[in-house]
Each structure stands twice: as structure tokens, then as C-alpha cells.
CSV table of C-alpha atoms and ligand atoms in Angstrom, one decimal:
chain,number,residue,atom,x,y,z
A,1,MET,CA,18.7,18.0,13.4
A,2,ILE,CA,15.5,16.7,15.0
A,3,VAL,CA,14.3,17.1,18.6
A,4,ILE,CA,12.4,14.1,19.8
A,5,MET,CA,9.9,14.9,22.5
A,6,LYS,CA,9.0,12.5,25.2
A,7,PRO,CA,5.8,10.4,24.6
A,8,ASN,CA,2.7,12.5,25.4
A,9,ALA,CA,4.7,15.7,25.8
A,10,ALA,CA,2.6,18.6,26.9
A,11,PRO,CA,1.7,21.1,24.1
A,12,GLN,CA,3.3,23.9,26.2
A,13,SER,CA,6.6,22.0,26.2
A,14,VAL,CA,6.4,21.6,22.4
A,15,ASN,CA,5.7,25.3,22.0
A,16,ALA,CA,8.5,26.3,24.3
A,17,VAL,CA,11.0,24.4,22.1
A,18,LEU,CA,9.5,25.8,18.9
A,19,SER,CA,9.9,29.4,20.2
A,20,PHE,CA,13.4,28.8,21.5
A,21,VAL,CA,14.5,27.5,18.1
A,22,GLU,CA,12.7,30.2,16.1
A,23,LYS,CA,14.1,32.9,18.4
A,24,HIS,CA,17.6,31.9,17.2
A,25,GLY,CA,16.6,32.4,13.6
A,26,LEU,CA,16.1,28.7,12.6
A,27,GLN,CA,13.1,27.1,11.0
A,28,THR,CA,11.0,24.5,12.7
A,29,HIS,CA,8.9,21.7,11.2
A,30,LEU,CA,6.5,20.0,13.5
A,31,SER,CA,5.5,16.4,13.0
A,32,GLN,CA,2.9,15.1,15.4
A,33,GLY,CA,2.6,11.4,15.4
A,34,GLU,CA,0.2,9.3,17.4
A,35,GLU,CA,2.6,8.9,20.3
A,36,VAL,CA,5.6,11.0,19.6
A,37,THR,CA,6.2,14.6,18.5
A,38,ILE,CA,9.2,15.4,16.5
A,39,ILE,CA,10.5,18.9,15.8
A,40,GLY,CA,12.7,19.2,12.7
A,41,ILE,CA,15.1,22.1,12.6
A,42,VAL,CA,16.6,23.6,9.4
A,43,GLY,CA,19.1,26.4,9.4
A,44,ASP,CA,22.5,27.4,10.8
A,45,LYS,CA,23.0,25.0,13.8
A,46,THR,CA,25.9,27.1,15.1
A,47,LYS,CA,23.4,29.7,16.1
A,48,LEU,CA,21.6,27.3,18.3
A,49,PRO,CA,22.8,26.5,21.9
A,50,THR,CA,21.7,22.8,21.8
A,51,GLU,CA,23.0,22.3,25.3
A,52,ASN,CA,20.2,24.5,26.6
A,53,LEU,CA,17.7,22.7,24.4
A,54,VAL,CA,18.3,19.3,25.9
A,55,SER,CA,17.3,20.6,29.3
A,56,TYR,CA,13.9,21.8,28.1
A,57,LYS,CA,10.9,20.1,29.7
A,58,ASP,CA,9.7,16.9,27.9
A,59,VAL,CA,12.6,16.9,25.5
A,60,ASP,CA,13.7,13.3,25.1
A,61,ARG,CA,16.8,13.6,22.8
A,62,ILE,CA,18.3,15.5,19.9
A,63,VAL,CA,19.4,13.5,16.8
A,64,PRO,CA,21.5,15.0,14.0
A,65,VAL,CA,20.2,14.6,10.4
A,66,THR,CA,23.3,14.0,8.3
A,67,GLU,CA,21.5,13.8,5.0
A,68,SER,CA,21.4,17.0,3.0
A,69,TYR,CA,17.6,16.7,2.4
A,70,LYS,CA,15.7,17.5,5.6
A,71,LEU,CA,12.1,18.1,4.8
A,72,ALA,CA,11.8,15.1,2.6
A,73,ASN,CA,13.6,13.0,5.2
A,74,ARG,CA,11.7,10.3,7.1
A,75,LYS,CA,13.6,11.3,10.2
A,76,PHE,CA,11.8,14.7,10.1
A,77,HIS,CA,8.4,13.2,9.5
A,78,PRO,CA,8.1,9.5,10.4
A,79,GLU,CA,4.5,9.2,9.4
A,80,PRO,CA,3.9,8.5,5.7
A,81,THR,CA,2.5,11.5,3.8
A,82,THR,CA,-0.7,11.3,1.7
A,83,VAL,CA,-0.8,13.7,-1.2
A,84,GLN,CA,-4.2,14.9,-2.5
A,85,ALA,CA,-4.5,15.7,-6.2
A,86,GLY,CA,-8.0,16.9,-6.9
A,87,SER,CA,-10.4,14.1,-6.1
A,88,ALA,CA,-7.6,11.5,-5.9
A,89,SER,CA,-5.2,10.7,-3.1
A,90,ILE,CA,-1.8,9.0,-3.2
A,91,GLY,CA,-0.4,7.4,-0.1
A,92,PRO,CA,-0.4,4.4,2.2
A,93,GLY,CA,-3.2,1.9,2.1
A,94,SER,CA,-4.3,2.4,-1.5
A,95,LEU,CA,-3.0,1.9,-5.0
A,96,THR,CA,-3.6,5.0,-7.1
A,97,ILE,CA,-3.6,4.5,-10.9
A,98,MET,CA,-2.7,7.3,-13.2
A,99,ALA,CA,-3.3,6.4,-16.8
A,100,GLY,CA,-3.7,8.0,-20.2
A,101,PRO,CA,-1.9,8.7,-23.4
A,102,CYS,CA,1.7,9.8,-23.6
A,103,ALA,CA,0.6,12.9,-25.5
A,104,VAL,CA,-2.8,14.5,-25.8
A,105,GLU,CA,-3.4,14.3,-29.5
A,106,THR,CA,-7.1,15.4,-30.1
A,107,GLU,CA,-10.1,16.1,-28.0
A,108,SER,CA,-12.0,13.0,-29.1
A,109,GLN,CA,-8.9,10.8,-28.5
A,110,LEU,CA,-8.6,12.0,-25.0
A,111,VAL,CA,-12.3,11.6,-24.2
A,112,GLU,CA,-12.2,8.0,-25.4
A,113,ILE,CA,-9.1,7.2,-23.4
A,114,ALA,CA,-10.5,9.0,-20.3
A,115,GLN,CA,-13.6,6.9,-20.4
A,116,ALA,CA,-11.7,3.6,-20.8
A,117,VAL,CA,-9.2,4.3,-18.0
A,118,LYS,CA,-12.0,5.4,-15.6
A,119,GLU,CA,-14.0,2.3,-16.3
A,120,ALA,CA,-10.9,0.2,-15.6
A,121,GLY,CA,-10.2,1.8,-12.2
A,122,ALA,CA,-7.8,4.7,-12.8
A,123,THR,CA,-8.5,7.8,-10.7
A,124,ILE,CA,-6.0,10.2,-12.4
A,125,LEU,CA,-5.9,11.0,-16.1
A,126,ARG,CA,-2.4,11.5,-17.4
A,127,GLY,CA,-1.6,13.2,-20.7
A,128,GLY,CA,1.3,15.3,-22.0
A,129,ALA,CA,0.7,18.7,-23.5
A,130,TYR,CA,4.3,19.8,-23.4
A,131,LYS,CA,6.4,16.9,-24.7
A,132,PRO,CA,10.2,16.9,-24.0
A,133,ARG,CA,11.0,14.8,-27.1
A,134,THR,CA,14.5,13.6,-27.9
A,135,SER,CA,14.2,14.9,-31.5
A,136,PRO,CA,13.1,18.5,-32.2
A,137,TYR,CA,11.2,17.1,-35.2
A,138,SER,CA,8.9,14.8,-33.1
A,139,PHE,CA,5.4,15.9,-32.0
A,140,GLN,CA,5.9,18.5,-29.3
A,141,GLY,CA,2.4,18.6,-27.8
A,142,LEU,CA,-0.7,20.7,-28.1
A,143,GLU,CA,0.4,23.0,-25.2
A,144,GLU,CA,-2.5,25.0,-23.6
A,145,GLU,CA,-5.1,23.5,-26.0
A,146,GLY,CA,-4.1,20.1,-24.6
A,147,LEU,CA,-4.4,21.3,-21.1
A,148,ARG,CA,-7.9,22.4,-21.8
A,149,TYR,CA,-8.9,19.0,-23.2
A,150,MET,CA,-7.4,17.4,-20.0
A,151,LYS,CA,-9.6,19.6,-17.8
A,152,GLU,CA,-12.7,18.8,-19.8
A,153,ALA,CA,-12.1,15.1,-20.0
A,154,GLY,CA,-11.2,15.0,-16.3
A,155,LYS,CA,-14.4,16.8,-15.4
A,156,ALA,CA,-16.5,14.6,-17.7
A,157,PHE,CA,-15.4,11.4,-16.1
A,158,GLY,CA,-14.6,12.4,-12.5
A,159,LEU,CA,-10.9,11.9,-12.9
A,160,ALA,CA,-8.2,14.1,-11.4
A,161,THR,CA,-5.6,15.2,-14.0
A,162,ILE,CA,-1.8,15.4,-14.3
A,163,CYS,CA,0.3,17.0,-17.0
A,164,GLU,CA,4.0,17.5,-17.4
A,165,VAL,CA,5.5,21.0,-17.2
A,166,VAL,CA,8.7,22.0,-18.8
A,167,SER,CA,8.9,25.7,-18.2
A,168,GLN,CA,7.5,28.5,-16.0
A,169,GLU,CA,5.1,29.3,-18.9
A,170,ALA,CA,3.8,25.8,-18.8
A,171,ILE,CA,3.3,25.9,-15.0
A,172,GLU,CA,1.3,29.1,-15.3
A,173,ALA,CA,-0.9,27.5,-17.9
A,174,ALA,CA,-1.2,24.2,-15.9
A,175,VAL,CA,-2.5,25.8,-12.7
A,176,LYS,CA,-5.5,27.0,-14.7
A,177,TYR,CA,-6.4,23.5,-15.9
A,178,VAL,CA,-4.9,20.5,-14.1
A,179,ASP,CA,-4.9,19.1,-10.5
A,180,MET,CA,-1.2,18.0,-10.4
A,181,ILE,CA,1.9,18.8,-12.4
A,182,GLN,CA,4.7,16.4,-13.4
A,183,ILE,CA,8.4,17.2,-13.5
A,184,GLY,CA,9.8,14.7,-16.0
A,185,ALA,CA,13.0,12.7,-15.9
A,186,ARG,CA,14.9,15.2,-18.1
A,187,ASN,CA,14.1,18.1,-15.8
A,188,MET,CA,14.7,16.4,-12.4
A,189,GLN,CA,17.7,18.6,-11.8
A,190,ASN,CA,16.3,21.7,-13.4
A,191,PHE,CA,16.5,23.5,-10.1
A,192,ILE,CA,14.8,26.7,-11.3
A,193,LEU,CA,11.9,24.7,-12.6
A,194,LEU,CA,11.8,22.7,-9.3
A,195,LYS,CA,11.5,26.0,-7.3
A,196,GLU,CA,8.8,27.3,-9.6
A,197,ALA,CA,6.9,24.0,-9.2
A,198,GLY,CA,7.3,24.4,-5.5
A,199,ARG,CA,5.7,27.9,-5.7
A,200,SER,CA,2.8,26.7,-8.0
A,201,GLY,CA,0.6,25.5,-5.2
A,202,LEU,CA,-0.1,22.3,-7.1
A,203,PRO,CA,1.0,18.8,-6.0
A,204,VAL,CA,4.0,17.7,-7.9
A,205,LEU,CA,4.9,14.3,-9.3
A,206,LEU,CA,8.7,14.2,-9.5
A,207,LYS,CA,10.1,11.6,-11.8
A,208,ARG,CA,13.6,10.1,-11.3
A,209,GLY,CA,16.3,11.5,-13.6
A,210,LEU,CA,17.6,9.1,-16.2
A,211,CYS,CA,21.0,8.9,-14.4
A,212,ALA,CA,20.0,10.2,-11.0
A,213,THR,CA,21.0,8.5,-7.7
A,214,ILE,CA,18.3,8.2,-5.0
A,215,ASP,CA,20.1,10.9,-3.0
A,216,GLU,CA,20.1,13.4,-5.9
A,217,TRP,CA,16.4,12.6,-6.4
A,218,LEU,CA,15.5,13.3,-2.8
A,219,ASN,CA,17.5,16.5,-2.9
A,220,ALA,CA,15.4,17.5,-6.0
A,221,ALA,CA,12.2,16.8,-4.0
A,222,GLU,CA,13.7,19.0,-1.2
A,223,TYR,CA,13.9,21.9,-3.6
A,224,ILE,CA,10.1,21.7,-4.1
A,225,ILE,CA,9.3,21.3,-0.4
A,226,ALA,CA,11.6,24.0,0.6
A,227,GLU,CA,9.4,26.4,-1.4
A,228,GLY,CA,6.6,25.6,1.0
A,229,ASN,CA,5.0,22.8,-1.1
A,230,PRO,CA,5.0,19.5,0.8
A,231,ASN,CA,2.8,17.7,-1.8
A,232,VAL,CA,5.5,15.8,-3.6
A,233,VAL,CA,5.1,12.2,-5.0
A,234,LEU,CA,8.2,10.4,-6.3
A,235,CYS,CA,8.0,8.3,-9.5
A,236,GLU,CA,10.5,5.6,-10.3
A,237,ARG,CA,10.5,5.5,-14.1
A,238,GLY,CA,13.7,3.5,-14.9
A,239,ILE,CA,17.3,4.5,-15.1
A,240,ARG,CA,19.8,4.2,-17.9
A,241,THR,CA,22.0,1.1,-17.6
A,242,TYR,CA,24.1,-1.0,-20.0
A,243,GLU,CA,21.0,-3.2,-20.8
A,244,THR,CA,19.4,-2.4,-24.1
A,245,SER,CA,16.6,-5.0,-24.2
A,246,THR,CA,14.4,-2.6,-22.4
A,247,ARG,CA,14.2,1.2,-22.8
A,248,ASN,CA,15.5,1.8,-19.3
A,249,THR,CA,15.9,-0.4,-16.2
A,250,LEU,CA,13.1,-0.2,-13.7
A,251,ASP,CA,15.0,0.1,-10.4
A,252,LEU,CA,12.5,-1.7,-8.1
A,253,SER,CA,14.9,-1.6,-5.2
A,254,ALA,CA,14.5,2.1,-5.2
A,255,ILE,CA,11.0,1.6,-3.7
A,256,PRO,CA,12.0,0.0,-0.4
A,257,VAL,CA,15.1,2.3,-0.2
A,258,LEU,CA,12.9,5.4,-0.6
A,259,ARG,CA,10.4,4.0,1.9
A,260,GLU,CA,13.2,4.0,4.5
A,261,ARG,CA,14.5,7.4,3.7
A,262,THR,CA,11.4,9.5,3.0
A,263,HIS,CA,7.8,9.9,4.0
A,264,LEU,CA,6.8,10.9,0.5
A,265,PRO,CA,4.5,8.6,-1.5
A,266,ILE,CA,6.3,6.5,-4.2
A,267,ILE,CA,4.8,5.4,-7.5
A,268,ALA,CA,6.3,3.4,-10.4
A,269,ASP,CA,6.0,3.9,-14.2
A,270,PRO,CA,6.3,0.5,-15.9
A,271,SER,CA,5.7,2.2,-19.3
A,272,HIS,CA,8.7,4.5,-19.7
A,273,SER,CA,11.0,2.1,-17.8
A,274,THR,CA,10.4,-0.9,-20.1
A,275,GLY,CA,9.4,0.8,-23.4
A,276,SER,CA,7.3,-2.2,-24.4
A,277,TYR,CA,3.7,-2.9,-23.7
A,278,ARG,CA,4.6,-6.6,-23.2
A,279,TYR,CA,6.6,-5.9,-20.1
A,280,VAL,CA,4.2,-3.3,-18.5
A,281,PRO,CA,1.9,-5.8,-16.7
A,282,PRO,CA,4.6,-7.9,-15.0
A,283,MET,CA,6.6,-4.8,-13.9
A,284,ALA,CA,3.4,-3.1,-12.7
A,285,LYS,CA,2.7,-6.1,-10.5
A,286,ALA,CA,6.3,-6.3,-9.3
A,287,ALA,CA,6.2,-2.6,-8.3
A,288,VAL,CA,3.0,-3.2,-6.2
A,289,ALA,CA,4.8,-6.1,-4.5
A,290,ALA,CA,7.8,-3.9,-3.8
A,291,GLY,CA,5.4,-1.4,-2.0
A,292,ALA,CA,4.5,1.2,-4.6
A,293,ASP,CA,1.7,3.6,-3.6
A,294,GLY,CA,0.6,3.9,-7.3
A,295,LEU,CA,1.3,3.3,-10.9
A,296,MET,CA,1.6,5.6,-14.0
A,297,VAL,CA,0.6,3.6,-17.1
A,298,GLU,CA,0.4,4.8,-20.7
A,299,VAL,CA,-2.8,3.8,-22.4
A,300,HIS,CA,-3.8,4.6,-26.0
A,301,ASN,CA,-6.9,4.0,-28.2
A,302,ASN,CA,-4.7,3.0,-31.1
A,303,PRO,CA,-1.1,2.4,-30.0
A,304,ALA,CA,0.1,1.7,-33.6
A,305,CYS,CA,-0.8,5.2,-34.6
A,306,ALA,CA,0.2,7.1,-31.4
A,307,LEU,CA,2.1,10.3,-31.9
A,308,SER,CA,4.5,9.3,-29.1
A,309,ASP,CA,5.4,6.2,-27.1
A,310,GLY,CA,3.0,3.8,-29.0
A,311,PRO,CA,5.2,0.7,-28.5
A,312,GLN,CA,4.8,1.0,-24.7
A,313,SER,CA,1.2,2.0,-24.6
A,314,LEU,CA,-1.5,-0.5,-23.5
A,315,THR,CA,-4.7,-0.9,-25.4
A,316,PHE,CA,-7.9,-0.5,-23.4
A,317,LYS,CA,-8.4,-4.3,-23.2
A,318,LYS,CA,-4.8,-4.9,-21.9
A,319,PHE,CA,-5.2,-2.1,-19.4
A,320,ALA,CA,-8.5,-3.4,-18.1
A,321,ARG,CA,-6.9,-6.9,-17.8
A,322,LEU,CA,-4.0,-5.4,-15.8
A,323,THR,CA,-6.2,-3.5,-13.4
A,324,SER,CA,-8.3,-6.6,-12.7
A,325,GLU,CA,-5.2,-8.7,-12.2
A,326,LEU,CA,-3.9,-6.1,-9.7
A,327,LYS,CA,-7.0,-6.4,-7.5
A,328,PRO,CA,-6.0,-9.6,-5.7
A,329,LEU,CA,-2.4,-8.4,-5.4
A,330,CYS,CA,-3.6,-5.2,-3.7
A,331,ALA,CA,-5.7,-7.3,-1.3
A,332,LEU,CA,-2.6,-9.4,-0.5
A,333,PHE,CA,-0.5,-6.3,0.1
A,334,GLY,CA,-3.1,-4.5,2.1
A,335,ARG,CA,-4.0,-1.8,-0.5
A,336,GLU,CA,-7.4,-0.8,-1.7
B,1,PEP,C1,6.0,11.1,-19.6
B,1,PEP,O1,5.6,10.7,-18.6
B,1,PEP,O2,5.3,11.4,-20.6
B,1,PEP,C2,7.5,11.2,-19.8
B,1,PEP,C3,8.1,11.9,-20.7
B,1,PEP,O3,8.2,10.5,-18.8
B,1,PEP,P1,9.7,10.6,-18.4
B,1,PEP,O4,10.0,12.0,-18.0
B,1,PEP,O5,9.8,9.6,-17.3
B,1,PEP,O6,10.5,10.2,-19.6
B,2,MN,MN1,5.5,8.8,-22.9
């Protein structure tokens, strides 16, 4: 449930409510907006005499939160959240571009790509060092060596860095090298991994599971936040449907639905959702129009020879054209 305080409630009134709730063994989450203060309550409601709470000074009303996710819920936290990842921020008012290869292949490949994506306007370098491949015989990633290259390339070009993690071991390595970790579609409901990501202290990009509903996805985000890590960004990366013309189906409507239900930033991945470089630019633009706070785009120096996801990777030239075409769109939709 949430307690909505009257506009301009006195700080003493807010503190009185907080201590009343905490005294009954429940957790409180304070959200202080410009005008109104909201206190989110998590825990066993039967232990809380709400009839006493309503008579507290400056309490306006109590509203039940019926959804199972609370901390990710917009009702708990009406203001949109901005997540900081190293030097980059993801949230309202801007369009954050994360770009880079599907997999880190060599040091020189990554340096070349980092330079190109930086010049074209990306602020976060992406690159996989632990690759969850469909076939066990496909390239599995450079692991810690790849993370090291990510750190060096990020530093050389002033880019924040993000890398997918697939295990506790990968998280432990990632905290030493990158600014943000990614939980991939295949692990969206790996609850143990979600909790470990929550405890890592790094911001987390949580991709939507291949067959996950929005509700399941928000509950996955809740697992991370419940560990004390509020820095979660959601990434719509396409879901599996009956359509085979594209790799997945980019669920653009998830963006406004999420906007209503959560305060967390939302980005879109037009690369994994379409599976073809030809469809990446139109879907990137559509995602911006739908309200995305950012994009994750795969870019490669030589897509034809990429060790993974070459067919959906943009060349440097195509990526630069896309970012320049996004500029007027961003202006139209009030994003930097
Ligand atoms: C990726 O970003 O490299 C990736 C594997 O994405 P997804 O989990 O969306 O398939
Ligand atoms: Mn990929």
C-alpha cells in the first residue's frame, strides 16, 4: 500500500508516519515529489493498524497497491527514475545510446568500434564477454579478458561500459571492469542471478525474456530492487511470436504500458528484436517515438565476419547515419 501525504506535509508528519509503520515491522520507501510525498509500504499488512494511520497529521489517504511488484511500481514512486552508469545517465529528457559489438572479439576490434560509436554519439559501449549462445559450439566469449578490453576501450574514448553477466562468477569479474551489467533475455527469470545482480552494487539493464509478460518482467526487476539496488533499466528486445520474417517481434506497445506502470527507465533493442540490419533504423526511430529513454544497437567493424549476430549489426556508416537521423526526432519528442 501507499500513504499519500497532503501537499506540503510537514517533515515531522512524514517522520511520524515512517516510524509508526517501521515500529510494526514493515518497510517504508519514501518518494518525495515536488508537491506530494508518498510513503510506500512493503511487508505484512495484517500487522499494521491502518485505521490509526489515517488519523495521523497530514495523511491524505491510503491506497492499496494490488500489483505484486511494489518498488518498481509507479504508484510507489511517481517521479521517473534516472539511472547513472559511469559517466552516462539513462532517464527522462535524453536519449542514451548504447552501441558496440555483440561479442568482444579482439582488443583492436573493440578499440575501432568504440571510437566509431563514440564519434557517432553513443555514450555507452556495449560488448559481450560471456555469450549465452543457442549452440554450445558457437563462440562463447572472451570472459574476463573481454571485460578488460571493455574497460580499456571505455576509458580511452570516455564511454561508460555495459556487459552481460550469466553467473555469479561473471558478476564478480564484471564489478572490477564495467559500469553496468546486463541480464539477458534468457536469464530474465533466473531469480538467483537477479538477486546477485541486485547485490552487485552496479546498475542493471534487465532485458525482457523471450516469452515474458510485462508483469513477469516487472517482477524480475522487483527481485533486483528488493536487494537494495534501485538502479534498474528495462530493455524491450523483442518477444517470440508466430512471425518468422524477423528474429523476434519488437513489442513497441510495451514502452507506453511500462511508462504507466513503472518509474524505471525504458530502452529498446532494435538489433536483437529484428535480427536484420535493414530493420534496425526504422525500429530504432519507432521506439524513440513510442517514448524510449534509450537504444541498444549492435555495431561491428566488419559484420560479414562477426563471430556473433553479424546479420543484425550495423556498419559504422549505417550507425552514424542512424544517429544523425535520430537528432531531429529527439528534438521533436523533447529529448537531448
Ligand atoms: C545481447 O545483448 O548480446 C543479447 C544476447 O541479447 P538478448 O539477451 O536480448 O538476446
Ligand atoms: Mn547479439
